[in-house]
XYZ file of C-alpha atoms in Angstrom:
341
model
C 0.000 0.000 0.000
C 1.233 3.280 -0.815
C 1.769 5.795 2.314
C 0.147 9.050 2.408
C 1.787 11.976 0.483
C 4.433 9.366 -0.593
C 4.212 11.007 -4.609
C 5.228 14.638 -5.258
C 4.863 16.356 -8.266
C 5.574 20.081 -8.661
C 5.011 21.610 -12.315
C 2.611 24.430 -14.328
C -1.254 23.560 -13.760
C -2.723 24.237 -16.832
C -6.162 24.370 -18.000
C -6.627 22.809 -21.394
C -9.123 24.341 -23.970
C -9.472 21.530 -26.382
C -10.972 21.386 -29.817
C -11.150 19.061 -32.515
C -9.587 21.466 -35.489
C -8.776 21.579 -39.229
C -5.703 21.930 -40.608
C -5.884 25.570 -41.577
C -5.797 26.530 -38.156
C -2.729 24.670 -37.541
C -1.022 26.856 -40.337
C -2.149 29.833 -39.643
C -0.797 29.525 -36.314
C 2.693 27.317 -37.673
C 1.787 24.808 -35.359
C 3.018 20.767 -36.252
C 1.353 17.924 -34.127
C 3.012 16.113 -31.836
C 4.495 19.091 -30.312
C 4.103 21.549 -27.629
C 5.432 25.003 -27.432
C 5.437 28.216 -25.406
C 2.902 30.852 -26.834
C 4.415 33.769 -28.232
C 3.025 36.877 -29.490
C 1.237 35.706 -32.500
C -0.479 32.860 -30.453
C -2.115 34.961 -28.353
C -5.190 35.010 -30.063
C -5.582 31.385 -30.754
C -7.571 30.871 -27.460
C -10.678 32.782 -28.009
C -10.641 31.613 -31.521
C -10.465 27.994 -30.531
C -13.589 29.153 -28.294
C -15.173 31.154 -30.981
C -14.653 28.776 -34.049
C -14.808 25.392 -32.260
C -16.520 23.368 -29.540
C -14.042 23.213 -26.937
C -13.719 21.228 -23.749
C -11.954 22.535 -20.943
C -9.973 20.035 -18.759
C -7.573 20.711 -15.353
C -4.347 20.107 -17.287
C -0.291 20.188 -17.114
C 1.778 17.771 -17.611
C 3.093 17.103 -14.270
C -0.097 17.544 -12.957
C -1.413 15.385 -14.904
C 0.786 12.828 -14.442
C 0.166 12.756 -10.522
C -3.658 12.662 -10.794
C -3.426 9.761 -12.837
C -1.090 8.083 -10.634
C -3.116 9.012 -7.790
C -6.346 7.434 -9.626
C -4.370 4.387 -9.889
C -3.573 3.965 -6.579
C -6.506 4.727 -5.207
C -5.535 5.910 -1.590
C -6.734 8.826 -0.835
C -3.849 11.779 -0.220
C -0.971 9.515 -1.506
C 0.319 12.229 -3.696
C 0.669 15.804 -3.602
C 1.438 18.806 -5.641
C 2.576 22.023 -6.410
C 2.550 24.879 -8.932
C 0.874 28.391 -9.673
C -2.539 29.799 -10.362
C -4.176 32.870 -10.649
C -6.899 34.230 -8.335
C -9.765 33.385 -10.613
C -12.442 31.563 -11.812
C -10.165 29.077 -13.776
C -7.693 28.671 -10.691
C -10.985 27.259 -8.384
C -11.948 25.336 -11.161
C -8.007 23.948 -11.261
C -8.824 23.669 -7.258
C -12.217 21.649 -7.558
C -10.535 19.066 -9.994
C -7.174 18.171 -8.350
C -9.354 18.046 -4.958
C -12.156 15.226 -6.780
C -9.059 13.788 -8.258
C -7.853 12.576 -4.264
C -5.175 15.065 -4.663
C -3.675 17.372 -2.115
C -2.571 20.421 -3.467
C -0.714 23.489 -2.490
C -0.798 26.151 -5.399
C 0.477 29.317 -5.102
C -2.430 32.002 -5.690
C -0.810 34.539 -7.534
C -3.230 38.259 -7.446
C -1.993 39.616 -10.765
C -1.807 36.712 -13.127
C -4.466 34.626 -14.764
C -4.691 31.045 -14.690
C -2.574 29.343 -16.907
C -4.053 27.443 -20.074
C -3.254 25.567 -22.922
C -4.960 24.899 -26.109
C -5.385 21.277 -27.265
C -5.805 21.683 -31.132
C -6.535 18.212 -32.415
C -6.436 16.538 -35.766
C -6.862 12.750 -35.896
C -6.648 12.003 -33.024
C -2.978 13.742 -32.519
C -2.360 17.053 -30.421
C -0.537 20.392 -30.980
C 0.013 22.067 -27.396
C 0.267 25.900 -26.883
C 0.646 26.750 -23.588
C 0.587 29.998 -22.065
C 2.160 29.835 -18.891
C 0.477 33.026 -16.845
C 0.111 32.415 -13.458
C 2.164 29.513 -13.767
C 5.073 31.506 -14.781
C 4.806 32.859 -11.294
C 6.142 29.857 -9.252
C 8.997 30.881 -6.908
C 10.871 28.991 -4.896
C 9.649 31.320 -2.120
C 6.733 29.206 -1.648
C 8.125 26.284 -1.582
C 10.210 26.915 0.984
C 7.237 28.228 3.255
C 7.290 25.433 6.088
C 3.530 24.049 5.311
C 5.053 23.405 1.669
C 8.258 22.124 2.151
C 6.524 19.456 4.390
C 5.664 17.739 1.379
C 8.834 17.580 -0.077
C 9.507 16.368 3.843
C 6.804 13.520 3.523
C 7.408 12.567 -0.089
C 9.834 9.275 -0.738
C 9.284 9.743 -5.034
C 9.392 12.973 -6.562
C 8.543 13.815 -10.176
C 8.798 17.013 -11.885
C 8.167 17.471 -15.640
C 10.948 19.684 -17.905
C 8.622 22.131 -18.438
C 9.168 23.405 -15.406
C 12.792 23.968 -15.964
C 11.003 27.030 -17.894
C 9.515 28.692 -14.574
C 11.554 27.830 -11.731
C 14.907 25.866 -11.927
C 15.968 27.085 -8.246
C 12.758 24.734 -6.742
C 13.991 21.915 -9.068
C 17.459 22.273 -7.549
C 16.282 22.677 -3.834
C 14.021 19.391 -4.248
C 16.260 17.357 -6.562
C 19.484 17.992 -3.895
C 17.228 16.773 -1.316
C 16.152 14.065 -2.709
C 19.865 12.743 -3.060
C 20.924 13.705 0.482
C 17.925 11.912 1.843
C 17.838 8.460 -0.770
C 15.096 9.462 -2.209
C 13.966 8.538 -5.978
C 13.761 12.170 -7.907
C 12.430 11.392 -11.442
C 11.907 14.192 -14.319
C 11.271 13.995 -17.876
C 12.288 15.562 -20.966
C 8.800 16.953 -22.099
C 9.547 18.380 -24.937
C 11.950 19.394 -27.988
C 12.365 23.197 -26.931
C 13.239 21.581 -23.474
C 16.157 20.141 -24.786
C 16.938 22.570 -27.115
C 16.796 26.245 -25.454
C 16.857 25.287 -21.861
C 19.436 23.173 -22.453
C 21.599 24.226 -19.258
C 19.276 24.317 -17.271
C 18.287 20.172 -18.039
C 21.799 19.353 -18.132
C 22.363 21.170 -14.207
C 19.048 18.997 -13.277
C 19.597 15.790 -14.886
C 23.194 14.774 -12.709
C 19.855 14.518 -9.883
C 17.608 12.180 -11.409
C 16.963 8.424 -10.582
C 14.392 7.862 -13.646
C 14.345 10.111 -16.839
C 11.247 9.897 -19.209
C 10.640 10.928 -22.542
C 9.216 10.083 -26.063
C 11.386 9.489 -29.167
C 11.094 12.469 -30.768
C 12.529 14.280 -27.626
C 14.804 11.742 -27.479
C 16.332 11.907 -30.827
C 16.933 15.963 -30.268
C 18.294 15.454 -27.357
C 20.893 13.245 -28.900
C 21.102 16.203 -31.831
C 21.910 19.032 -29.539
C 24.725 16.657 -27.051
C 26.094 15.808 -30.488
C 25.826 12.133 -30.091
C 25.728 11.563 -33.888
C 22.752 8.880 -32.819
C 18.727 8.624 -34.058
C 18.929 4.881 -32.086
C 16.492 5.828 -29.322
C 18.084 2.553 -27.515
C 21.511 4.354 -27.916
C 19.934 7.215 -26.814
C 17.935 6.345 -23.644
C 21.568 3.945 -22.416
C 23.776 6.902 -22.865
C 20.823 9.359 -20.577
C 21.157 6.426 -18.119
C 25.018 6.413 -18.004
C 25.137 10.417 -17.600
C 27.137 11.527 -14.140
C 25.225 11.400 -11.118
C 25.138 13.367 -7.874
C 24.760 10.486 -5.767
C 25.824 7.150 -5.979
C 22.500 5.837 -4.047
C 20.319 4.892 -6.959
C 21.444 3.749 -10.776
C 19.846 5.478 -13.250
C 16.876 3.499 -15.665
C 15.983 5.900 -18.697
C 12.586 5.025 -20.136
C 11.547 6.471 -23.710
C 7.831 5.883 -25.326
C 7.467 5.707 -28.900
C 3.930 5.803 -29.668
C 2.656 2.822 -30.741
C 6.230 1.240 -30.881
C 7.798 -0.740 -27.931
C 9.056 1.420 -24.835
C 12.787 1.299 -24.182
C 14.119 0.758 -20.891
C 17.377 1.405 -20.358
C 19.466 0.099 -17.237
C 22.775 -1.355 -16.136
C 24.190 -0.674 -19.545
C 21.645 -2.925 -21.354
C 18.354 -1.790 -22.887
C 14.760 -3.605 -22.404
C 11.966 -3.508 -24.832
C 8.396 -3.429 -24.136
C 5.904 -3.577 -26.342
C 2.640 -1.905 -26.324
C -1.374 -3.104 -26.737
C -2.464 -1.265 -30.350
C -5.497 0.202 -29.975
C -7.693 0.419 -33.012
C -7.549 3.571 -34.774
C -11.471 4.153 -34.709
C -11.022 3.692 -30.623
C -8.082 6.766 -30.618
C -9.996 9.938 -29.402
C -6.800 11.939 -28.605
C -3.557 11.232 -27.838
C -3.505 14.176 -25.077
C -1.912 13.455 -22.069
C -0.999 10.174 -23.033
C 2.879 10.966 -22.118
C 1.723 12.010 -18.839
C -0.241 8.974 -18.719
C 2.080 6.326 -19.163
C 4.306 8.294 -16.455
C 1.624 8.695 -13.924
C 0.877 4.672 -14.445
C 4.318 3.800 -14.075
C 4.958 6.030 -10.489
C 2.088 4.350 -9.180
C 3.653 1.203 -9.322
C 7.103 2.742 -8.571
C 5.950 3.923 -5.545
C 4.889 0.255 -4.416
C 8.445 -0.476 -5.534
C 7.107 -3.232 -8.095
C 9.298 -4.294 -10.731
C 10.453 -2.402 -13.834
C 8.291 -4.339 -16.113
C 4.934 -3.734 -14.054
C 6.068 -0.019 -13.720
C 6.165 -0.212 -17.568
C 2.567 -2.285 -18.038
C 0.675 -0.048 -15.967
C 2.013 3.111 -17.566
C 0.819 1.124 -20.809
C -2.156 0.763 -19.391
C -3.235 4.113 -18.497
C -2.200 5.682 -21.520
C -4.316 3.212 -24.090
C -7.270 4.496 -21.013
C -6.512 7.905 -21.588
C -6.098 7.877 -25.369
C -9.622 6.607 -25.276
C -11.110 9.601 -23.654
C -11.175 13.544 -24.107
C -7.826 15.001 -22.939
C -6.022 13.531 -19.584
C -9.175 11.958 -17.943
C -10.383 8.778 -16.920
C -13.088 6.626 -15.649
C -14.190 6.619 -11.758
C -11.765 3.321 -10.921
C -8.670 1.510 -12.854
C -9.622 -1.804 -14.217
C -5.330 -2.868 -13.850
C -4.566 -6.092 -11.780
Protein backbone atom coordinates (compact mmCIF):
# COMPACT_ATOMS: atom_id res chain seq x y z
CA UNK A 1 0.00 0.00 0.00
CA UNK A 2 1.23 3.28 -0.81
CA UNK A 3 1.77 5.79 2.31
CA UNK A 4 0.15 9.05 2.41
CA UNK A 5 1.79 11.98 0.48
CA UNK A 6 4.43 9.37 -0.59
CA UNK A 7 4.21 11.01 -4.61
CA UNK A 8 5.23 14.64 -5.26
CA UNK A 9 4.86 16.36 -8.27
CA UNK A 10 5.57 20.08 -8.66
CA UNK A 11 5.01 21.61 -12.31
CA UNK A 12 2.61 24.43 -14.33
CA UNK A 13 -1.25 23.56 -13.76
CA UNK A 14 -2.72 24.24 -16.83
CA UNK A 15 -6.16 24.37 -18.00
CA UNK A 16 -6.63 22.81 -21.39
CA UNK A 17 -9.12 24.34 -23.97
CA UNK A 18 -9.47 21.53 -26.38
CA UNK A 19 -10.97 21.39 -29.82
CA UNK A 20 -11.15 19.06 -32.52
CA UNK A 21 -9.59 21.47 -35.49
CA UNK A 22 -8.78 21.58 -39.23
CA UNK A 23 -5.70 21.93 -40.61
CA UNK A 24 -5.88 25.57 -41.58
CA UNK A 25 -5.80 26.53 -38.16
CA UNK A 26 -2.73 24.67 -37.54
CA UNK A 27 -1.02 26.86 -40.34
CA UNK A 28 -2.15 29.83 -39.64
CA UNK A 29 -0.80 29.52 -36.31
CA UNK A 30 2.69 27.32 -37.67
CA UNK A 31 1.79 24.81 -35.36
CA UNK A 32 3.02 20.77 -36.25
CA UNK A 33 1.35 17.92 -34.13
CA UNK A 34 3.01 16.11 -31.84
CA UNK A 35 4.50 19.09 -30.31
CA UNK A 36 4.10 21.55 -27.63
CA UNK A 37 5.43 25.00 -27.43
CA UNK A 38 5.44 28.22 -25.41
CA UNK A 39 2.90 30.85 -26.83
CA UNK A 40 4.42 33.77 -28.23
CA UNK A 41 3.03 36.88 -29.49
CA UNK A 42 1.24 35.71 -32.50
CA UNK A 43 -0.48 32.86 -30.45
CA UNK A 44 -2.11 34.96 -28.35
CA UNK A 45 -5.19 35.01 -30.06
CA UNK A 46 -5.58 31.38 -30.75
CA UNK A 47 -7.57 30.87 -27.46
CA UNK A 48 -10.68 32.78 -28.01
CA UNK A 49 -10.64 31.61 -31.52
CA UNK A 50 -10.47 27.99 -30.53
CA UNK A 51 -13.59 29.15 -28.29
CA UNK A 52 -15.17 31.15 -30.98
CA UNK A 53 -14.65 28.78 -34.05
CA UNK A 54 -14.81 25.39 -32.26
CA UNK A 55 -16.52 23.37 -29.54
CA UNK A 56 -14.04 23.21 -26.94
CA UNK A 57 -13.72 21.23 -23.75
CA UNK A 58 -11.95 22.53 -20.94
CA UNK A 59 -9.97 20.03 -18.76
CA UNK A 60 -7.57 20.71 -15.35
CA UNK A 61 -4.35 20.11 -17.29
CA UNK A 62 -0.29 20.19 -17.11
CA UNK A 63 1.78 17.77 -17.61
CA UNK A 64 3.09 17.10 -14.27
CA UNK A 65 -0.10 17.54 -12.96
CA UNK A 66 -1.41 15.39 -14.90
CA UNK A 67 0.79 12.83 -14.44
CA UNK A 68 0.17 12.76 -10.52
CA UNK A 69 -3.66 12.66 -10.79
CA UNK A 70 -3.43 9.76 -12.84
CA UNK A 71 -1.09 8.08 -10.63
CA UNK A 72 -3.12 9.01 -7.79
CA UNK A 73 -6.35 7.43 -9.63
CA UNK A 74 -4.37 4.39 -9.89
CA UNK A 75 -3.57 3.97 -6.58
CA UNK A 76 -6.51 4.73 -5.21
CA UNK A 77 -5.54 5.91 -1.59
CA UNK A 78 -6.73 8.83 -0.84
CA UNK A 79 -3.85 11.78 -0.22
CA UNK A 80 -0.97 9.52 -1.51
CA UNK A 81 0.32 12.23 -3.70
CA UNK A 82 0.67 15.80 -3.60
CA UNK A 83 1.44 18.81 -5.64
CA UNK A 84 2.58 22.02 -6.41
CA UNK A 85 2.55 24.88 -8.93
CA UNK A 86 0.87 28.39 -9.67
CA UNK A 87 -2.54 29.80 -10.36
CA UNK A 88 -4.18 32.87 -10.65
CA UNK A 89 -6.90 34.23 -8.34
CA UNK A 90 -9.77 33.39 -10.61
CA UNK A 91 -12.44 31.56 -11.81
CA UNK A 92 -10.17 29.08 -13.78
CA UNK A 93 -7.69 28.67 -10.69
CA UNK A 94 -10.98 27.26 -8.38
CA UNK A 95 -11.95 25.34 -11.16
CA UNK A 96 -8.01 23.95 -11.26
CA UNK A 97 -8.82 23.67 -7.26
CA UNK A 98 -12.22 21.65 -7.56
CA UNK A 99 -10.53 19.07 -9.99
CA UNK A 100 -7.17 18.17 -8.35
CA UNK A 101 -9.35 18.05 -4.96
CA UNK A 102 -12.16 15.23 -6.78
CA UNK A 103 -9.06 13.79 -8.26
CA UNK A 104 -7.85 12.58 -4.26
CA UNK A 105 -5.18 15.07 -4.66
CA UNK A 106 -3.67 17.37 -2.11
CA UNK A 107 -2.57 20.42 -3.47
CA UNK A 108 -0.71 23.49 -2.49
CA UNK A 109 -0.80 26.15 -5.40
CA UNK A 110 0.48 29.32 -5.10
CA UNK A 111 -2.43 32.00 -5.69
CA UNK A 112 -0.81 34.54 -7.53
CA UNK A 113 -3.23 38.26 -7.45
CA UNK A 114 -1.99 39.62 -10.77
CA UNK A 115 -1.81 36.71 -13.13
CA UNK A 116 -4.47 34.63 -14.76
CA UNK A 117 -4.69 31.05 -14.69
CA UNK A 118 -2.57 29.34 -16.91
CA UNK A 119 -4.05 27.44 -20.07
CA UNK A 120 -3.25 25.57 -22.92
CA UNK A 121 -4.96 24.90 -26.11
CA UNK A 122 -5.38 21.28 -27.26
CA UNK A 123 -5.80 21.68 -31.13
CA UNK A 124 -6.53 18.21 -32.42
CA UNK A 125 -6.44 16.54 -35.77
CA UNK A 126 -6.86 12.75 -35.90
CA UNK A 127 -6.65 12.00 -33.02
CA UNK A 128 -2.98 13.74 -32.52
CA UNK A 129 -2.36 17.05 -30.42
CA UNK A 130 -0.54 20.39 -30.98
CA UNK A 131 0.01 22.07 -27.40
CA UNK A 132 0.27 25.90 -26.88
CA UNK A 133 0.65 26.75 -23.59
CA UNK A 134 0.59 30.00 -22.07
CA UNK A 135 2.16 29.84 -18.89
CA UNK A 136 0.48 33.03 -16.85
CA UNK A 137 0.11 32.42 -13.46
CA UNK A 138 2.16 29.51 -13.77
CA UNK A 139 5.07 31.51 -14.78
CA UNK A 140 4.81 32.86 -11.29
CA UNK A 141 6.14 29.86 -9.25
CA UNK A 142 9.00 30.88 -6.91
CA UNK A 143 10.87 28.99 -4.90
CA UNK A 144 9.65 31.32 -2.12
CA UNK A 145 6.73 29.21 -1.65
CA UNK A 146 8.13 26.28 -1.58
CA UNK A 147 10.21 26.91 0.98
CA UNK A 148 7.24 28.23 3.25
CA UNK A 149 7.29 25.43 6.09
CA UNK A 150 3.53 24.05 5.31
CA UNK A 151 5.05 23.40 1.67
CA UNK A 152 8.26 22.12 2.15
CA UNK A 153 6.52 19.46 4.39
CA UNK A 154 5.66 17.74 1.38
CA UNK A 155 8.83 17.58 -0.08
CA UNK A 156 9.51 16.37 3.84
CA UNK A 157 6.80 13.52 3.52
CA UNK A 158 7.41 12.57 -0.09
CA UNK A 159 9.83 9.28 -0.74
CA UNK A 160 9.28 9.74 -5.03
CA UNK A 161 9.39 12.97 -6.56
CA UNK A 162 8.54 13.81 -10.18
CA UNK A 163 8.80 17.01 -11.88
CA UNK A 164 8.17 17.47 -15.64
CA UNK A 165 10.95 19.68 -17.91
CA UNK A 166 8.62 22.13 -18.44
CA UNK A 167 9.17 23.40 -15.41
CA UNK A 168 12.79 23.97 -15.96
CA UNK A 169 11.00 27.03 -17.89
CA UNK A 170 9.52 28.69 -14.57
CA UNK A 171 11.55 27.83 -11.73
CA UNK A 172 14.91 25.87 -11.93
CA UNK A 173 15.97 27.08 -8.25
CA UNK A 174 12.76 24.73 -6.74
CA UNK A 175 13.99 21.91 -9.07
CA UNK A 176 17.46 22.27 -7.55
CA UNK A 177 16.28 22.68 -3.83
CA UNK A 178 14.02 19.39 -4.25
CA UNK A 179 16.26 17.36 -6.56
CA UNK A 180 19.48 17.99 -3.90
CA UNK A 181 17.23 16.77 -1.32
CA UNK A 182 16.15 14.06 -2.71
CA UNK A 183 19.87 12.74 -3.06
CA UNK A 184 20.92 13.71 0.48
CA UNK A 185 17.92 11.91 1.84
CA UNK A 186 17.84 8.46 -0.77
CA UNK A 187 15.10 9.46 -2.21
CA UNK A 188 13.97 8.54 -5.98
CA UNK A 189 13.76 12.17 -7.91
CA UNK A 190 12.43 11.39 -11.44
CA UNK A 191 11.91 14.19 -14.32
CA UNK A 192 11.27 14.00 -17.88
CA UNK A 193 12.29 15.56 -20.97
CA UNK A 194 8.80 16.95 -22.10
CA UNK A 195 9.55 18.38 -24.94
CA UNK A 196 11.95 19.39 -27.99
CA UNK A 197 12.37 23.20 -26.93
CA UNK A 198 13.24 21.58 -23.47
CA UNK A 199 16.16 20.14 -24.79
CA UNK A 200 16.94 22.57 -27.11
CA UNK A 201 16.80 26.25 -25.45
CA UNK A 202 16.86 25.29 -21.86
CA UNK A 203 19.44 23.17 -22.45
CA UNK A 204 21.60 24.23 -19.26
CA UNK A 205 19.28 24.32 -17.27
CA UNK A 206 18.29 20.17 -18.04
CA UNK A 207 21.80 19.35 -18.13
CA UNK A 208 22.36 21.17 -14.21
CA UNK A 209 19.05 19.00 -13.28
CA UNK A 210 19.60 15.79 -14.89
CA UNK A 211 23.19 14.77 -12.71
CA UNK A 212 19.86 14.52 -9.88
CA UNK A 213 17.61 12.18 -11.41
CA UNK A 214 16.96 8.42 -10.58
CA UNK A 215 14.39 7.86 -13.65
CA UNK A 216 14.35 10.11 -16.84
CA UNK A 217 11.25 9.90 -19.21
CA UNK A 218 10.64 10.93 -22.54
CA UNK A 219 9.22 10.08 -26.06
CA UNK A 220 11.39 9.49 -29.17
CA UNK A 221 11.09 12.47 -30.77
CA UNK A 222 12.53 14.28 -27.63
CA UNK A 223 14.80 11.74 -27.48
CA UNK A 224 16.33 11.91 -30.83
CA UNK A 225 16.93 15.96 -30.27
CA UNK A 226 18.29 15.45 -27.36
CA UNK A 227 20.89 13.24 -28.90
CA UNK A 228 21.10 16.20 -31.83
CA UNK A 229 21.91 19.03 -29.54
CA UNK A 230 24.73 16.66 -27.05
CA UNK A 231 26.09 15.81 -30.49
CA UNK A 232 25.83 12.13 -30.09
CA UNK A 233 25.73 11.56 -33.89
CA UNK A 234 22.75 8.88 -32.82
CA UNK A 235 18.73 8.62 -34.06
CA UNK A 236 18.93 4.88 -32.09
CA UNK A 237 16.49 5.83 -29.32
CA UNK A 238 18.08 2.55 -27.52
CA UNK A 239 21.51 4.35 -27.92
CA UNK A 240 19.93 7.21 -26.81
CA UNK A 241 17.94 6.34 -23.64
CA UNK A 242 21.57 3.95 -22.42
CA UNK A 243 23.78 6.90 -22.87
CA UNK A 244 20.82 9.36 -20.58
CA UNK A 245 21.16 6.43 -18.12
CA UNK A 246 25.02 6.41 -18.00
CA UNK A 247 25.14 10.42 -17.60
CA UNK A 248 27.14 11.53 -14.14
CA UNK A 249 25.22 11.40 -11.12
CA UNK A 250 25.14 13.37 -7.87
CA UNK A 251 24.76 10.49 -5.77
CA UNK A 252 25.82 7.15 -5.98
CA UNK A 253 22.50 5.84 -4.05
CA UNK A 254 20.32 4.89 -6.96
CA UNK A 255 21.44 3.75 -10.78
CA UNK A 256 19.85 5.48 -13.25
CA UNK A 257 16.88 3.50 -15.66
CA UNK A 258 15.98 5.90 -18.70
CA UNK A 259 12.59 5.02 -20.14
CA UNK A 260 11.55 6.47 -23.71
CA UNK A 261 7.83 5.88 -25.33
CA UNK A 262 7.47 5.71 -28.90
CA UNK A 263 3.93 5.80 -29.67
CA UNK A 264 2.66 2.82 -30.74
CA UNK A 265 6.23 1.24 -30.88
CA UNK A 266 7.80 -0.74 -27.93
CA UNK A 267 9.06 1.42 -24.83
CA UNK A 268 12.79 1.30 -24.18
CA UNK A 269 14.12 0.76 -20.89
CA UNK A 270 17.38 1.40 -20.36
CA UNK A 271 19.47 0.10 -17.24
CA UNK A 272 22.78 -1.36 -16.14
CA UNK A 273 24.19 -0.67 -19.54
CA UNK A 274 21.65 -2.92 -21.35
CA UNK A 275 18.35 -1.79 -22.89
CA UNK A 276 14.76 -3.60 -22.40
CA UNK A 277 11.97 -3.51 -24.83
CA UNK A 278 8.40 -3.43 -24.14
CA UNK A 279 5.90 -3.58 -26.34
CA UNK A 280 2.64 -1.91 -26.32
CA UNK A 281 -1.37 -3.10 -26.74
CA UNK A 282 -2.46 -1.27 -30.35
CA UNK A 283 -5.50 0.20 -29.98
CA UNK A 284 -7.69 0.42 -33.01
CA UNK A 285 -7.55 3.57 -34.77
CA UNK A 286 -11.47 4.15 -34.71
CA UNK A 287 -11.02 3.69 -30.62
CA UNK A 288 -8.08 6.77 -30.62
CA UNK A 289 -10.00 9.94 -29.40
CA UNK A 290 -6.80 11.94 -28.60
CA UNK A 291 -3.56 11.23 -27.84
CA UNK A 292 -3.50 14.18 -25.08
CA UNK A 293 -1.91 13.46 -22.07
CA UNK A 294 -1.00 10.17 -23.03
CA UNK A 295 2.88 10.97 -22.12
CA UNK A 296 1.72 12.01 -18.84
CA UNK A 297 -0.24 8.97 -18.72
CA UNK A 298 2.08 6.33 -19.16
CA UNK A 299 4.31 8.29 -16.46
CA UNK A 300 1.62 8.70 -13.92
CA UNK A 301 0.88 4.67 -14.45
CA UNK A 302 4.32 3.80 -14.07
CA UNK A 303 4.96 6.03 -10.49
CA UNK A 304 2.09 4.35 -9.18
CA UNK A 305 3.65 1.20 -9.32
CA UNK A 306 7.10 2.74 -8.57
CA UNK A 307 5.95 3.92 -5.55
CA UNK A 308 4.89 0.26 -4.42
CA UNK A 309 8.44 -0.48 -5.53
CA UNK A 310 7.11 -3.23 -8.10
CA UNK A 311 9.30 -4.29 -10.73
CA UNK A 312 10.45 -2.40 -13.83
CA UNK A 313 8.29 -4.34 -16.11
CA UNK A 314 4.93 -3.73 -14.05
CA UNK A 315 6.07 -0.02 -13.72
CA UNK A 316 6.17 -0.21 -17.57
CA UNK A 317 2.57 -2.28 -18.04
CA UNK A 318 0.68 -0.05 -15.97
CA UNK A 319 2.01 3.11 -17.57
CA UNK A 320 0.82 1.12 -20.81
CA UNK A 321 -2.16 0.76 -19.39
CA UNK A 322 -3.23 4.11 -18.50
CA UNK A 323 -2.20 5.68 -21.52
CA UNK A 324 -4.32 3.21 -24.09
CA UNK A 325 -7.27 4.50 -21.01
CA UNK A 326 -6.51 7.91 -21.59
CA UNK A 327 -6.10 7.88 -25.37
CA UNK A 328 -9.62 6.61 -25.28
CA UNK A 329 -11.11 9.60 -23.65
CA UNK A 330 -11.17 13.54 -24.11
CA UNK A 331 -7.83 15.00 -22.94
CA UNK A 332 -6.02 13.53 -19.58
CA UNK A 333 -9.18 11.96 -17.94
CA UNK A 334 -10.38 8.78 -16.92
CA UNK A 335 -13.09 6.63 -15.65
CA UNK A 336 -14.19 6.62 -11.76
CA UNK A 337 -11.77 3.32 -10.92
CA UNK A 338 -8.67 1.51 -12.85
CA UNK A 339 -9.62 -1.80 -14.22
CA UNK A 340 -5.33 -2.87 -13.85
CA UNK A 341 -4.57 -6.09 -11.78
Amino acid sequence: MASEGILLGMGNPLLDISAIVDPEFLKKYSLTLNNAILAHDKHKPIYEELVEKYDVEYIAGGSTQNSIKVAQWMLQVPGATSFMGGIGKDKFGEEMKKSTKLAGVKAHYHEDESSPTGTCAVCIIGGERSLVANLAAANCYKSGHLKKPENWALVEKAKYIYIAGFFLTVSPDSILLVAEHAAANNKIFSMNLSAPFICEIFRERLEKALPYTDFVFGNETEAKIFSKIQGWETENVEEIALKISQWPKASGTHKRITVITQGADPVCVAEDGKVKKFPVELLPKEKLVDTNGAGDAFVGGFLSQLVQEKPIEECVRAGCYAANVIIQRSGCTYPEKPNFH
